[in-house]
Amino acid sequence: MGKGEREENGREGVRAPGLLCFPSAPCRPSAAEEGLIEFYGSFKELFEFFCKNTTIHGTIRLVCSGRNRMKTAFWTLLLLASLGMLYWQFALMFSQFWAYPVVLTMSMDSEPKMFPAVTICNLDPSRFELVSEQLEQLERMAEESLPFLYGPKASARLSQLRDRNRDRDKDGAIRVQAWANLSSAGFRVSHNFSLVRMWEPRAGKKHSRVGFRLCNSTGGNCFYTSHPSGMDALLEWFRFHYMNVMAQLPPGLPQHQQHFQDLVYSCQYDGEPCRPSDHVHFHHPVFGSCYTFNSKGTDPFWAATKPGIPYGLSLILRAEQKEHLPLLSTVAGVKVMIHSHNQTPFLEHEGFHIRPGIATTIGIRQDQVNRLGGNYGRCTTDGADVAVELLYNNSYTLQACLHSCFQQAMVQRCGCGYFYYPLPARGPYSDYSRQPAWGHCFYQLYSRLRNHRLDCFQHCPKPCRESLYKVSAGTAKWPSAKSQDWVRQALRHQNGYNSSSSRTDIAKVTIFYRQLSSQAVHEAPLLSENLLLSSMGSQWSLWFGSSVLSVVEMLELLLDTLVLSLLFCLQRLRSRSSPGGSSPTPHVGLALQNSRELREEPGTGQEGAPG
């Protein structure tokens, strides 16, 4: 071998059979004899191999520009910035995904449907015979409060509004005896909760509030339930005493009975007369006698066949107020509520009034709301997974859950139940003869519920599937001046209508479907798992121009780095524990073993080929 050839071999390394040897590093097997498992001699060698062979764009610039430090630094910063932007976008996408946003999708449904449930009330609360004396006393107290609050000129003769006709039936003797037992208990309307007029400081005499004072059981922590309107304060005061009066009724007392004909003169659905089985009666303490039509929604008679007024529910109603309590219900007419089947009608929160002497047409349209539930929002299918025990026997609604939760909190904290809601298994209704401070506890608890500081809203989710009815109403004078004589004559022969009654004692209402198609609103995930992966792939391709295989390559790089670090640490520990001191650093892996075997072959030197 000539001198020039030896110099060239000195610069580029000496070629041995199956080996590539360099002066600065031990010999490695050639690519033709690469081992099954390969390890790298240094981290630099590992990084160079990754940059030259990876599918990530831009990494090869770190190796090709190795002699130009400025370019290397530029591409390093550029890759790090791209990596930072990539993971910043990933963080935004994951934060949005874990917020579980939803998007509303709407669809139209034209399938046949049932007519909704309709509840009507006569707005004439009954005067129970057993508490008639207390109610009269309460009205006298209200009458005396007006001149005390607003002067002698405000002394309205409320006693004229208390004139009524008391019906004596066969059970009169029994009721009188029961009233005697109730009177012997010594219950009277309390004067400790009188109305007081409070002047607001720095507001002048024209600005005042009216209310009554409530204190706890020890007579402390008192506050006023005040209202800027004297009428609102008087109604609140009357209802407070009315609940105490009604709580004195014996348990299990039959409700005030009223015949269907006392409220409904005529009832037709789809041109056919209504049947006795089509309505269910119940009594509301404020809105009087009520009837619910099509409460179950299973009778084929109530199937909606066509849209329009002739195919709806048509009612002619009596709007008289025979046993009217003037400060319990201050409106005249009929209360109407349209709701879903098997649902308790909460008339104090929903519904609308029908004016006497008016023909009202109400067009309805059904909307269906379907909620996702789970991570996308709390909802319940049937209320079985709700921690609150429902006090109503109908299907689950948000209002039914809130009322049940409040009543149970009332019984637990105040020792008695609110008269307007059903009682749990144990506990009496509230009245100040047994619990003098129940009003103080009730108003504070109700204020917490109204301000969302009571945990009832956390315990009561919305239903996952809910039917809502949107209404649009139109009115007209009925009967007209020229037809009222004909209408009276026709009604006089029906249900004992008195022809001398005023036109304002009757009302007509027609409820119908405007269209049989309904609108369904569905909640759908805004970011699903597939969309999240697609967005991540788009961001990865945008900032690195790579694919899923590039992710595997990076995982392989991390694994190789970890294994190489462990092997170097193991080698250092062995070199420290060996008695001969540190040994030269060999290559690690099967490639090192192959190189040793080749160097030990005859005729081959350890430092290279012979000269």
Coordinates of C-alpha atoms in Angstrom, one line a residue:
M1 CA 0.0 0.0 0.0
G2 CA 1.4 3.3 -1.0
K3 CA 2.0 6.3 1.2
G4 CA -0.8 8.3 -0.3
E5 CA -3.2 5.4 0.3
R6 CA -2.1 5.1 3.9
E7 CA -2.6 8.8 4.5
E8 CA -6.1 8.6 2.9
N9 CA -6.9 5.6 5.1
G10 CA -5.6 7.6 8.1
R11 CA -8.1 10.4 7.4
E12 CA -11.1 8.3 6.5
G13 CA -10.5 5.2 8.5
V14 CA -9.3 1.7 7.7
R15 CA -11.6 -0.6 5.9
A16 CA -11.7 -4.1 7.4
P17 CA -13.9 -6.9 6.2
G18 CA -17.4 -6.3 7.6
L19 CA -16.2 -3.2 9.7
L20 CA -16.1 0.5 9.4
C21 CA -13.3 1.8 11.6
F22 CA -12.4 5.3 12.6
P23 CA -9.5 6.6 14.5
S24 CA -11.7 8.3 17.2
A25 CA -14.1 5.4 17.6
P26 CA -14.0 1.6 17.7
C27 CA -15.0 -0.3 14.6
R28 CA -18.7 -1.0 13.9
P29 CA -20.3 -3.6 11.7
S30 CA -21.2 -2.6 8.3
A31 CA -24.8 -2.3 7.3
A32 CA -24.7 -5.7 5.7
E33 CA -23.9 -7.3 9.0
E34 CA -26.1 -5.1 11.3
G35 CA -27.2 -6.9 14.5
L36 CA -30.8 -7.8 15.5
I37 CA -30.8 -5.1 18.2
E38 CA -28.7 -2.0 17.7
F39 CA -27.5 0.5 20.3
Y40 CA -25.7 3.7 19.7
G41 CA -22.3 4.6 21.0
S42 CA -23.4 8.1 22.1
F43 CA -26.3 10.4 22.4
K44 CA -25.0 12.5 19.6
E45 CA -25.0 9.5 17.3
L46 CA -28.5 8.7 18.4
F47 CA -29.7 12.2 17.8
E48 CA -28.1 12.4 14.3
F49 CA -29.7 9.1 13.3
F50 CA -33.1 10.4 14.4
C51 CA -32.8 13.7 12.6
K52 CA -31.7 12.1 9.3
N53 CA -34.3 9.4 9.2
T54 CA -37.4 10.8 10.9
T55 CA -40.5 12.0 9.0
I56 CA -40.8 15.2 10.9
H57 CA -40.0 18.1 8.7
G58 CA -37.1 20.4 9.6
T59 CA -35.1 18.1 11.8
I60 CA -32.6 17.3 9.1
R61 CA -31.6 20.9 9.1
L62 CA -30.1 20.5 12.5
V63 CA -27.6 17.9 11.1
C64 CA -26.9 19.4 7.6
S65 CA -26.2 22.8 9.1
G66 CA -23.9 21.4 11.8
R67 CA -20.9 23.4 10.7
N68 CA -23.0 26.7 10.6
R69 CA -23.9 27.5 14.1
M70 CA -26.2 30.3 13.2
K71 CA -28.3 28.1 11.0
T72 CA -28.3 25.4 13.6
A73 CA -29.5 27.8 16.2
F74 CA -32.1 29.3 13.9
W75 CA -33.6 25.9 13.1
T76 CA -33.4 24.8 16.7
L77 CA -35.4 27.9 17.8
L78 CA -37.8 27.4 14.9
L79 CA -38.5 23.8 15.9
L80 CA -38.9 24.6 19.5
A81 CA -41.3 27.4 18.7
S82 CA -43.3 25.1 16.5
L83 CA -43.4 22.5 19.3
G84 CA -44.5 25.2 21.8
M85 CA -47.3 26.4 19.5
L86 CA -48.4 22.8 18.9
Y87 CA -48.8 21.9 22.5
W88 CA -50.4 25.3 23.2
Q89 CA -53.1 24.4 20.7
F90 CA -53.4 21.0 22.2
A91 CA -54.0 22.6 25.6
L92 CA -56.7 24.8 24.2
M93 CA -58.4 21.9 22.5
F94 CA -58.3 19.7 25.6
S95 CA -59.6 22.5 27.9
Q96 CA -62.5 23.0 25.5
F97 CA -63.2 19.3 25.2
W98 CA -63.2 18.8 29.0
A99 CA -65.6 21.7 29.4
Y100 CA -68.1 19.4 27.5
P101 CA -69.8 22.1 25.4
V102 CA -73.0 21.1 23.5
V103 CA -74.6 22.3 20.3
L104 CA -78.3 22.4 19.7
T105 CA -79.7 20.6 16.7
M106 CA -83.3 21.0 15.6
S107 CA -85.5 18.5 13.8
M108 CA -89.2 18.4 12.8
D109 CA -91.5 15.6 13.6
S110 CA -94.8 15.0 11.9
E111 CA -95.9 11.9 13.6
P112 CA -99.5 11.7 15.1
K113 CA -99.6 12.8 18.8
M114 CA -101.9 12.9 21.8
F115 CA -103.6 16.1 22.9
P116 CA -101.9 17.6 25.9
A117 CA -103.3 17.6 29.4
V118 CA -105.4 20.7 30.3
T119 CA -106.1 21.9 33.8
I120 CA -108.8 24.5 34.6
C121 CA -109.7 26.1 38.0
N122 CA -112.6 28.3 38.9
L123 CA -110.5 30.8 41.0
D124 CA -113.1 30.5 43.8
P125 CA -111.4 28.9 46.9
S126 CA -113.9 27.1 49.1
R127 CA -114.9 28.2 52.5
F128 CA -114.7 25.1 54.7
E129 CA -117.5 25.1 57.2
L130 CA -115.2 24.0 60.0
V131 CA -113.1 27.2 59.8
S132 CA -115.7 29.6 58.7
E133 CA -115.5 31.6 62.0
Q134 CA -111.7 32.0 61.7
L135 CA -112.0 33.2 58.1
E136 CA -114.6 35.8 59.1
Q137 CA -112.4 36.9 61.9
L138 CA -109.4 37.2 59.5
E139 CA -111.4 39.3 57.1
R140 CA -112.5 41.6 59.9
M141 CA -108.8 42.0 60.9
A142 CA -107.9 42.9 57.3
E143 CA -110.8 45.4 57.2
E144 CA -109.5 47.1 60.4
S145 CA -105.9 47.2 59.1
L146 CA -106.7 49.5 56.2
P147 CA -107.8 52.5 58.2
F148 CA -105.0 51.9 60.6
L149 CA -102.5 52.0 57.7
Y150 CA -103.9 54.6 55.5
G151 CA -106.4 56.6 57.5
P152 CA -110.2 56.6 58.0
K153 CA -110.9 57.3 54.3
A154 CA -109.5 53.9 53.4
S155 CA -112.1 52.0 55.4
A156 CA -113.5 49.8 52.6
R157 CA -116.4 47.7 53.6
L158 CA -114.9 44.3 53.0
S159 CA -117.8 42.8 54.9
Q160 CA -120.0 43.3 51.8
L161 CA -117.7 41.0 49.9
R162 CA -118.2 38.3 52.5
D163 CA -121.9 37.8 51.7
R164 CA -122.4 34.3 50.5
N165 CA -124.9 31.5 50.5
R166 CA -124.0 28.6 52.7
D167 CA -125.3 25.2 51.6
R168 CA -126.6 23.0 54.3
D169 CA -126.4 19.3 53.4
K170 CA -127.2 16.1 55.3
D171 CA -123.8 16.2 57.0
G172 CA -124.5 19.5 58.6
A173 CA -124.9 18.1 62.1
I174 CA -121.6 16.2 61.8
R175 CA -119.8 19.4 60.6
V176 CA -121.3 21.4 63.5
Q177 CA -120.1 18.8 66.0
A178 CA -116.6 18.8 64.4
W179 CA -116.6 22.6 64.5
A180 CA -117.5 22.5 68.2
N181 CA -114.6 20.2 68.8
L182 CA -112.3 22.5 66.9
S183 CA -113.5 25.6 68.7
S184 CA -113.0 23.9 72.0
A185 CA -109.3 23.6 71.2
G186 CA -109.1 27.3 71.7
F187 CA -107.5 28.3 68.3
R188 CA -108.0 31.9 67.3
V189 CA -106.4 34.1 64.7
S190 CA -103.3 35.6 66.3
H191 CA -103.0 39.4 66.6
N192 CA -99.2 39.1 67.1
F193 CA -98.7 39.4 63.4
S194 CA -100.4 42.7 62.7
L195 CA -99.6 44.8 59.7
V196 CA -97.3 47.8 60.3
R197 CA -96.5 50.7 58.1
M198 CA -92.8 51.6 58.1
W199 CA -91.4 54.9 56.8
E200 CA -88.3 54.8 54.8
P201 CA -85.6 57.2 56.2
R202 CA -84.8 60.1 53.9
A203 CA -87.6 59.2 51.5
G204 CA -90.4 61.3 52.8
K205 CA -93.9 60.3 53.8
K206 CA -94.9 59.2 50.3
H207 CA -92.4 56.4 50.4
S208 CA -93.2 53.7 52.9
R209 CA -93.3 49.9 53.2
V210 CA -95.9 47.7 54.8
G211 CA -95.3 44.3 56.4
F212 CA -95.5 42.3 59.6
R213 CA -92.9 41.2 62.1
L214 CA -91.6 37.7 62.6
C215 CA -89.4 36.5 65.4
N216 CA -87.8 33.2 66.4
S217 CA -88.9 31.0 69.3
T218 CA -87.0 33.1 71.9
G219 CA -88.4 36.4 70.6
G220 CA -85.1 37.5 69.0
N221 CA -83.7 37.8 65.5
C222 CA -86.8 39.6 64.3
F223 CA -87.3 40.9 60.8
Y224 CA -90.2 42.4 58.8
T225 CA -91.7 40.9 55.6
S226 CA -92.2 44.3 54.0
H227 CA -93.5 45.2 50.6
P228 CA -93.5 48.6 48.8
S229 CA -97.2 48.0 47.9
G230 CA -99.7 47.9 50.7
M231 CA -101.9 45.6 48.6
D232 CA -99.1 43.1 48.2
A233 CA -98.4 43.2 51.9
L234 CA -102.1 42.7 52.7
L235 CA -102.3 39.7 50.4
E236 CA -99.2 38.1 51.9
W237 CA -100.4 38.8 55.4
F238 CA -103.8 37.2 54.6
R239 CA -102.2 34.1 53.1
F240 CA -99.9 33.7 56.1
H241 CA -102.9 33.6 58.4
Y242 CA -104.9 31.5 56.0
M243 CA -102.3 28.8 56.1
N244 CA -102.5 28.7 59.9
V245 CA -106.3 28.5 59.8
M246 CA -106.4 25.7 57.2
A247 CA -103.7 23.7 59.1
Q248 CA -106.3 23.3 61.9
L249 CA -108.6 21.1 59.7
P250 CA -108.6 17.5 60.9
P251 CA -106.4 15.2 58.8
G252 CA -108.3 13.1 56.3
L253 CA -111.1 15.6 56.0
P254 CA -112.9 15.1 52.6
Q255 CA -112.2 17.9 50.1
H256 CA -114.8 20.3 49.2
Q257 CA -117.0 18.6 46.7
Q258 CA -118.2 20.4 43.6
H259 CA -120.0 19.1 40.7
F260 CA -118.5 19.2 37.2
Q261 CA -121.5 21.1 35.9
D262 CA -120.8 23.9 38.5
L263 CA -117.8 24.9 36.4
V264 CA -118.2 23.5 32.9
Y265 CA -121.4 24.2 31.0
S266 CA -120.2 22.5 27.8
C267 CA -117.2 20.3 26.8
Q268 CA -116.4 19.0 23.4
Y269 CA -113.3 17.6 21.8
D270 CA -113.0 17.0 18.1
G271 CA -116.7 17.6 17.8
E272 CA -117.6 14.9 20.3
P273 CA -119.0 15.5 23.8
C274 CA -116.6 14.9 26.7
R275 CA -117.2 11.8 28.9
P276 CA -117.1 11.6 32.7
S277 CA -113.9 9.6 32.6
D278 CA -112.1 12.4 30.7
H279 CA -111.4 14.6 33.7
V280 CA -110.0 14.3 37.2
H281 CA -111.0 16.6 40.0
F282 CA -108.8 18.0 42.7
H283 CA -108.9 21.1 45.1
H284 CA -106.3 23.8 45.1
P285 CA -106.1 25.9 48.3
V286 CA -105.8 29.2 46.4
F287 CA -107.3 28.5 42.9
G288 CA -110.3 26.5 44.1
S289 CA -111.9 23.6 42.4
C290 CA -109.8 22.2 39.5
Y291 CA -110.3 19.6 36.7
T292 CA -107.6 18.0 34.6
F293 CA -108.6 16.7 31.1
N294 CA -106.6 13.8 29.5
S295 CA -104.3 13.5 32.5
K296 CA -102.9 10.1 31.6
G297 CA -102.7 10.6 27.8
T298 CA -103.5 6.9 27.0
D299 CA -107.1 7.2 25.8
P300 CA -107.4 7.0 22.0
F301 CA -110.3 9.5 22.2
W302 CA -107.8 12.3 22.8
A303 CA -105.6 11.5 19.8
A304 CA -105.0 14.6 17.7
T305 CA -106.3 13.9 14.2
K306 CA -106.2 17.3 12.5
P307 CA -105.0 20.8 13.3
G308 CA -107.4 23.7 13.7
I309 CA -110.1 25.1 15.9
P310 CA -112.9 22.6 15.0
Y311 CA -110.7 19.7 16.1
G312 CA -109.6 21.0 19.5
L313 CA -111.1 21.2 23.0
S314 CA -114.0 23.6 23.3
L315 CA -115.3 24.6 26.8
I316 CA -118.0 27.0 28.0
L317 CA -117.1 27.8 31.6
R318 CA -118.9 29.3 34.6
A319 CA -116.9 32.2 36.1
E320 CA -119.1 32.9 39.1
Q321 CA -117.6 33.5 42.6
K322 CA -120.0 32.1 45.2
E323 CA -117.6 31.5 48.0
H324 CA -115.0 34.1 47.1
L325 CA -112.3 34.9 49.6
P326 CA -111.5 38.5 48.5
L327 CA -107.9 38.6 49.8
L328 CA -106.9 35.1 48.8
S329 CA -107.8 35.3 45.1
T330 CA -108.2 38.9 43.8
V331 CA -109.0 38.0 40.2
A332 CA -112.2 36.7 38.6
G333 CA -112.3 34.2 35.7
V334 CA -110.8 30.8 35.1
K335 CA -107.2 29.6 35.5
V336 CA -106.0 27.4 32.6
M337 CA -102.7 25.4 32.3
I338 CA -101.5 23.2 29.4
H339 CA -99.0 20.7 30.5
S340 CA -97.6 17.2 29.8
H341 CA -99.4 14.0 30.8
N342 CA -98.8 12.5 34.3
Q343 CA -97.5 15.9 35.4
T344 CA -98.5 17.8 38.5
P345 CA -99.9 21.2 37.5
F346 CA -98.2 23.9 39.5
L347 CA -100.7 26.7 38.8
E348 CA -99.0 29.2 41.0
H349 CA -96.0 29.2 38.6
E350 CA -97.5 28.5 35.2
G351 CA -100.8 28.9 33.4
F352 CA -102.9 31.9 32.3
H353 CA -106.2 33.4 33.1
I354 CA -109.4 33.4 31.0
R355 CA -111.4 36.6 31.2
P356 CA -115.2 36.3 31.7
G357 CA -117.4 37.5 28.9
I358 CA -114.6 36.7 26.4
A359 CA -114.1 33.9 23.9
T360 CA -110.5 32.9 23.9
T361 CA -108.8 30.7 21.3
I362 CA -105.5 29.2 22.3
G363 CA -103.2 27.7 19.6
I364 CA -100.5 25.3 20.9
R365 CA -97.4 23.9 19.4
Q366 CA -95.4 21.1 21.0
D367 CA -91.6 21.3 21.4
Q368 CA -89.5 18.4 22.6
V369 CA -86.2 19.0 24.5
N370 CA -83.7 16.1 24.7
R371 CA -80.7 16.7 26.9
L372 CA -77.5 14.6 26.9
G373 CA -76.8 14.3 30.6
G374 CA -73.6 12.8 32.0
N375 CA -70.5 15.0 31.5
Y376 CA -72.5 17.4 29.3
G377 CA -74.9 18.5 32.1
R378 CA -77.0 17.0 34.9
C379 CA -80.4 15.5 33.9
T380 CA -82.5 12.6 35.0
T381 CA -84.6 10.2 33.0
D382 CA -87.3 9.4 35.6
G383 CA -86.1 10.8 38.9
A384 CA -85.0 7.5 40.3
D385 CA -81.4 8.7 40.6
V386 CA -82.3 11.9 42.4
A387 CA -81.5 12.1 46.1
V388 CA -84.8 14.0 46.9
E389 CA -87.9 11.9 47.7
L390 CA -90.7 13.1 45.5
L391 CA -93.9 14.0 47.4
Y392 CA -96.0 13.9 44.2
N393 CA -97.3 10.7 42.6
N394 CA -96.9 11.9 39.1
S395 CA -93.9 11.9 36.8
Y396 CA -90.7 13.8 37.6
T397 CA -90.5 17.5 36.9
L398 CA -88.1 20.2 38.2
Q399 CA -90.9 22.0 40.1
A400 CA -92.0 18.8 41.8
C401 CA -88.5 18.1 42.9
L402 CA -87.9 21.7 44.2
H403 CA -91.2 21.6 46.1
S404 CA -90.5 18.2 47.6
C405 CA -86.9 19.3 48.6
F406 CA -88.2 22.5 50.2
Q407 CA -90.9 20.7 52.1
Q408 CA -88.5 18.2 53.5
A409 CA -86.1 20.9 54.6
M410 CA -89.1 22.7 56.1
V411 CA -90.0 19.7 58.2
Q412 CA -86.4 19.0 59.2
R413 CA -85.5 22.6 60.2
C414 CA -88.8 24.1 61.3
G415 CA -90.5 21.0 62.7
C416 CA -93.6 21.4 60.5
G417 CA -94.7 21.4 56.8
Y418 CA -95.8 24.1 54.4
F419 CA -99.6 23.9 53.9
Y420 CA -99.5 24.3 50.1
Y421 CA -97.2 21.2 49.6
P422 CA -97.8 17.6 50.4
L423 CA -96.4 16.3 53.7
P424 CA -93.7 13.7 54.0
A425 CA -94.4 10.5 56.0
R426 CA -94.1 12.4 59.3
G427 CA -94.7 15.9 60.4
P428 CA -97.7 18.2 60.9
Y429 CA -98.7 21.3 59.0
S430 CA -97.5 24.7 60.3
D431 CA -99.7 26.8 62.5
Y432 CA -98.6 29.3 65.2
S433 CA -100.8 27.7 67.9
R434 CA -98.3 24.8 68.0
Q435 CA -95.2 26.3 66.4
P436 CA -95.3 30.1 67.2
A437 CA -92.0 30.8 65.3
W438 CA -92.7 28.7 62.2
G439 CA -93.2 31.9 60.1
H440 CA -89.7 33.1 61.0
C441 CA -88.2 29.8 60.0
F442 CA -90.2 29.6 56.8
Y443 CA -89.5 33.0 55.3
Q444 CA -85.8 32.7 56.0
L445 CA -85.7 29.2 54.4
Y446 CA -87.7 30.4 51.4
S447 CA -85.4 33.4 50.9
R448 CA -82.4 31.0 50.8
L449 CA -84.2 28.9 48.2
R450 CA -85.0 31.9 46.1
N451 CA -81.4 33.2 46.2
H452 CA -80.1 29.7 45.3
R453 CA -78.4 29.3 48.7
L454 CA -80.4 26.2 49.5
D455 CA -79.0 22.9 48.1
C456 CA -82.3 22.0 46.4
F457 CA -81.1 23.3 43.1
Q458 CA -78.0 21.1 43.4
H459 CA -80.1 18.1 44.2
C460 CA -82.8 18.6 41.5
P461 CA -81.6 18.3 37.9
K462 CA -83.7 18.9 34.8
P463 CA -85.4 16.0 33.1
C464 CA -83.5 14.6 30.2
R465 CA -86.6 14.5 28.1
E466 CA -89.2 17.3 28.4
S467 CA -92.3 18.4 26.4
L468 CA -93.0 22.1 26.2
Y469 CA -96.1 23.8 24.8
K470 CA -95.9 27.2 23.2
V471 CA -99.2 29.0 23.1
S472 CA -100.6 31.9 21.2
A473 CA -104.0 33.3 22.2
G474 CA -106.7 35.5 20.6
T475 CA -109.7 37.0 22.2
A476 CA -113.1 38.3 21.2
K477 CA -116.2 39.6 23.0
W478 CA -118.6 36.7 23.8
P479 CA -121.5 36.6 23.6
S480 CA -122.0 39.7 21.5
A481 CA -124.8 42.2 22.3
K482 CA -127.2 40.8 19.7
S483 CA -126.5 37.1 20.4
Q484 CA -126.4 37.1 24.2
D485 CA -130.1 36.5 24.5
W486 CA -129.9 33.5 22.2
V487 CA -126.9 32.1 24.2
R488 CA -128.7 32.6 27.5
Q489 CA -131.7 30.8 26.3
A490 CA -129.6 27.9 25.0
L491 CA -127.7 27.7 28.3
R492 CA -130.7 28.1 30.5
H493 CA -131.8 24.6 29.6
Q494 CA -128.3 23.3 30.2
N495 CA -126.9 22.7 33.7
G496 CA -129.3 25.1 35.4
Y497 CA -128.0 28.3 34.0
N498 CA -129.8 31.4 35.3
S499 CA -130.9 33.5 32.4
S500 CA -130.8 36.6 34.6
S501 CA -127.1 36.2 35.2
S502 CA -124.7 38.7 33.8
R503 CA -122.8 38.1 30.6
T504 CA -119.5 38.4 32.6
D505 CA -120.4 35.2 34.5
I506 CA -119.5 32.9 31.6
A507 CA -116.4 32.4 29.4
K508 CA -115.6 30.3 26.3
V509 CA -112.2 28.8 25.6
T510 CA -111.0 26.7 22.7
I511 CA -107.6 24.9 22.8
F512 CA -106.3 23.4 19.5
Y513 CA -103.1 22.4 17.7
R514 CA -101.9 25.0 15.3
Q515 CA -100.0 22.2 13.5
L516 CA -99.5 18.6 14.2
S517 CA -95.7 18.8 13.4
S518 CA -93.6 19.3 16.5
Q519 CA -90.1 20.7 16.9
A520 CA -87.5 18.6 18.6
V521 CA -84.3 20.2 20.1
H522 CA -81.5 17.8 20.7
E523 CA -78.2 18.4 22.5
A524 CA -75.1 17.0 20.7
P525 CA -71.4 17.2 21.7
L526 CA -69.7 20.2 20.2
L527 CA -66.3 18.3 20.4
S528 CA -66.5 14.5 20.1
E529 CA -63.6 12.1 20.4
N530 CA -63.3 11.8 16.7
L531 CA -63.4 15.5 16.1
L532 CA -60.8 16.0 18.8
L533 CA -58.4 13.5 17.2
S534 CA -59.0 15.1 13.8
S535 CA -58.2 18.5 15.2
M536 CA -55.1 17.3 16.9
G537 CA -53.9 15.7 13.6
S538 CA -54.5 18.9 11.7
Q539 CA -52.5 20.9 14.2
W540 CA -49.7 18.3 14.2
S541 CA -49.6 18.4 10.4
L542 CA -49.6 22.2 10.4
W543 CA -46.7 22.8 12.7
F544 CA -44.6 19.7 11.9
G545 CA -45.8 18.3 8.6
S546 CA -45.9 14.8 10.1
S547 CA -48.3 12.0 10.9
V548 CA -49.1 9.4 13.5
L549 CA -46.0 7.5 12.5
S550 CA -43.9 10.5 13.5
V551 CA -45.4 10.2 17.0
V552 CA -44.2 6.6 17.1
E553 CA -40.7 7.7 16.0
M554 CA -40.6 10.2 18.8
L555 CA -41.7 7.6 21.2
E556 CA -38.9 5.3 19.9
L557 CA -36.4 8.2 20.4
L558 CA -37.5 8.5 24.0
L559 CA -37.2 4.8 24.6
D560 CA -33.8 4.6 23.0
T561 CA -32.6 7.5 25.1
L562 CA -33.8 5.9 28.2
V563 CA -32.2 2.5 27.5
L564 CA -28.9 4.1 26.5
S565 CA -28.9 6.2 29.7
L566 CA -29.5 3.1 31.8
L567 CA -26.7 1.2 30.0
F568 CA -24.2 4.1 30.5
C569 CA -25.1 4.2 34.2
L570 CA -24.7 0.5 34.5
Q571 CA -21.3 0.7 32.8
R572 CA -20.1 3.4 35.1
L573 CA -21.1 1.4 38.1
R574 CA -19.2 -1.6 36.9
S575 CA -16.1 0.4 36.1
R576 CA -16.1 1.9 39.6
S577 CA -16.5 -1.5 41.2
S578 CA -13.7 -3.2 39.1
P579 CA -10.3 -3.4 40.9
G580 CA -8.3 -2.4 37.8
G581 CA -9.8 1.0 37.7
S582 CA -11.6 2.5 34.7
S583 CA -11.6 0.6 31.5
P584 CA -11.8 2.1 28.0
T585 CA -15.3 2.8 27.0
P586 CA -16.6 0.1 24.6
H587 CA -19.6 0.1 22.3
V588 CA -22.7 -1.4 24.0
G589 CA -24.9 -4.1 22.3
L590 CA -24.7 -6.8 19.8
A591 CA -22.8 -4.6 17.4
L592 CA -19.9 -4.3 19.9
Q593 CA -19.8 -8.0 20.3
N594 CA -19.6 -8.6 16.6
S595 CA -16.8 -6.1 16.2
R596 CA -14.8 -7.8 18.9
E597 CA -15.2 -11.2 17.2
L598 CA -14.0 -9.8 13.9
R599 CA -10.9 -8.1 15.5
E600 CA -9.9 -11.3 17.1
E601 CA -9.7 -13.1 13.7
P602 CA -6.1 -14.2 12.5
G603 CA -4.3 -11.7 10.4
T604 CA -6.3 -8.8 11.7
G605 CA -4.9 -6.2 14.0
Q606 CA -6.9 -4.4 16.7
E607 CA -5.9 -0.9 15.5
G608 CA -6.8 -1.4 11.9
A609 CA -5.6 -3.3 8.8
P610 CA -1.9 -4.0 8.4
G611 CA 0.1 -1.5 6.5

